[in-house]
CSV table of C-alpha atoms in Angstrom, one decimal:
chain,number,residue,atom,x,y,z
A,1,MET,CA,0.0,0.0,0.0
A,2,THR,CA,1.2,3.4,-0.8
A,3,ILE,CA,1.2,6.2,1.8
A,4,LYS,CA,-1.6,7.9,-0.2
A,5,SER,CA,-3.9,4.9,0.0
A,6,ILE,CA,-3.1,4.4,3.7
A,7,ALA,CA,-4.0,8.1,4.3
A,8,ILE,CA,-7.3,7.7,2.4
A,9,THR,CA,-8.2,4.6,4.4
A,10,VAL,CA,-7.4,6.3,7.7
A,11,ALA,CA,-9.4,9.4,6.6
A,12,GLY,CA,-12.4,7.2,5.6
A,13,VAL,CA,-12.3,5.2,8.9
A,14,ALA,CA,-12.1,8.5,10.9
A,15,ALA,CA,-15.0,10.0,9.0
A,16,PHE,CA,-17.1,6.9,9.5
A,17,GLY,CA,-16.2,6.9,13.2
A,18,GLY,CA,-17.0,10.6,13.5
A,19,VAL,CA,-20.5,10.1,11.9
A,20,CYS,CA,-21.2,7.2,14.3
A,21,PHE,CA,-20.0,9.2,17.3
A,22,LEU,CA,-22.3,12.2,16.3
A,23,ALA,CA,-25.2,9.9,15.8
A,24,ALA,CA,-24.7,8.4,19.2
A,25,LEU,CA,-24.3,11.8,20.7
A,26,ALA,CA,-27.5,13.1,19.1
A,27,ARG,CA,-29.4,10.0,20.4
A,28,GLU,CA,-28.1,10.6,24.0
A,29,THR,CA,-28.9,14.3,23.8
A,30,GLY,CA,-32.4,13.5,22.6
A,31,ARG,CA,-32.9,11.1,25.6
A,32,TRP,CA,-31.6,13.8,27.9
A,33,PHE,CA,-34.1,16.4,26.4
A,34,GLU,CA,-36.9,13.9,26.8
A,35,ASP,CA,-36.0,13.3,30.5
A,36,VAL,CA,-35.9,17.1,31.2
A,37,CYS,CA,-39.1,17.7,29.3
A,38,GLY,CA,-40.8,14.8,31.1
A,39,PHE,CA,-39.6,16.3,34.4
A,40,MET,CA,-41.0,19.7,33.4
A,41,ASP,CA,-44.4,18.1,32.5
A,42,GLU,CA,-44.5,16.4,35.9
A,43,LEU,CA,-43.8,19.7,37.6
A,44,ASP,CA,-46.7,21.3,35.7
A,45,GLU,CA,-49.1,18.4,36.6
A,46,THR,CA,-48.2,18.5,40.3
A,47,GLY,CA,-48.3,22.3,40.5
A,48,GLY,CA,-44.6,22.6,41.2
A,49,ASP,CA,-44.5,20.1,44.0
A,50,TRP,CA,-41.8,17.8,42.7
A,51,ARG,CA,-41.1,15.7,45.8
């Protein structure tokens, strides 16, 4: 393998890994927002008494 093809392979793997990482991060952030929004809904339903 030439240095150029190694560089292309490394760049491709890095790009794929970055996309997977961003997708996982977006999914986790979505869950976090759902938790926070669910908590806010519960606050509204209980009139602010969150205990």
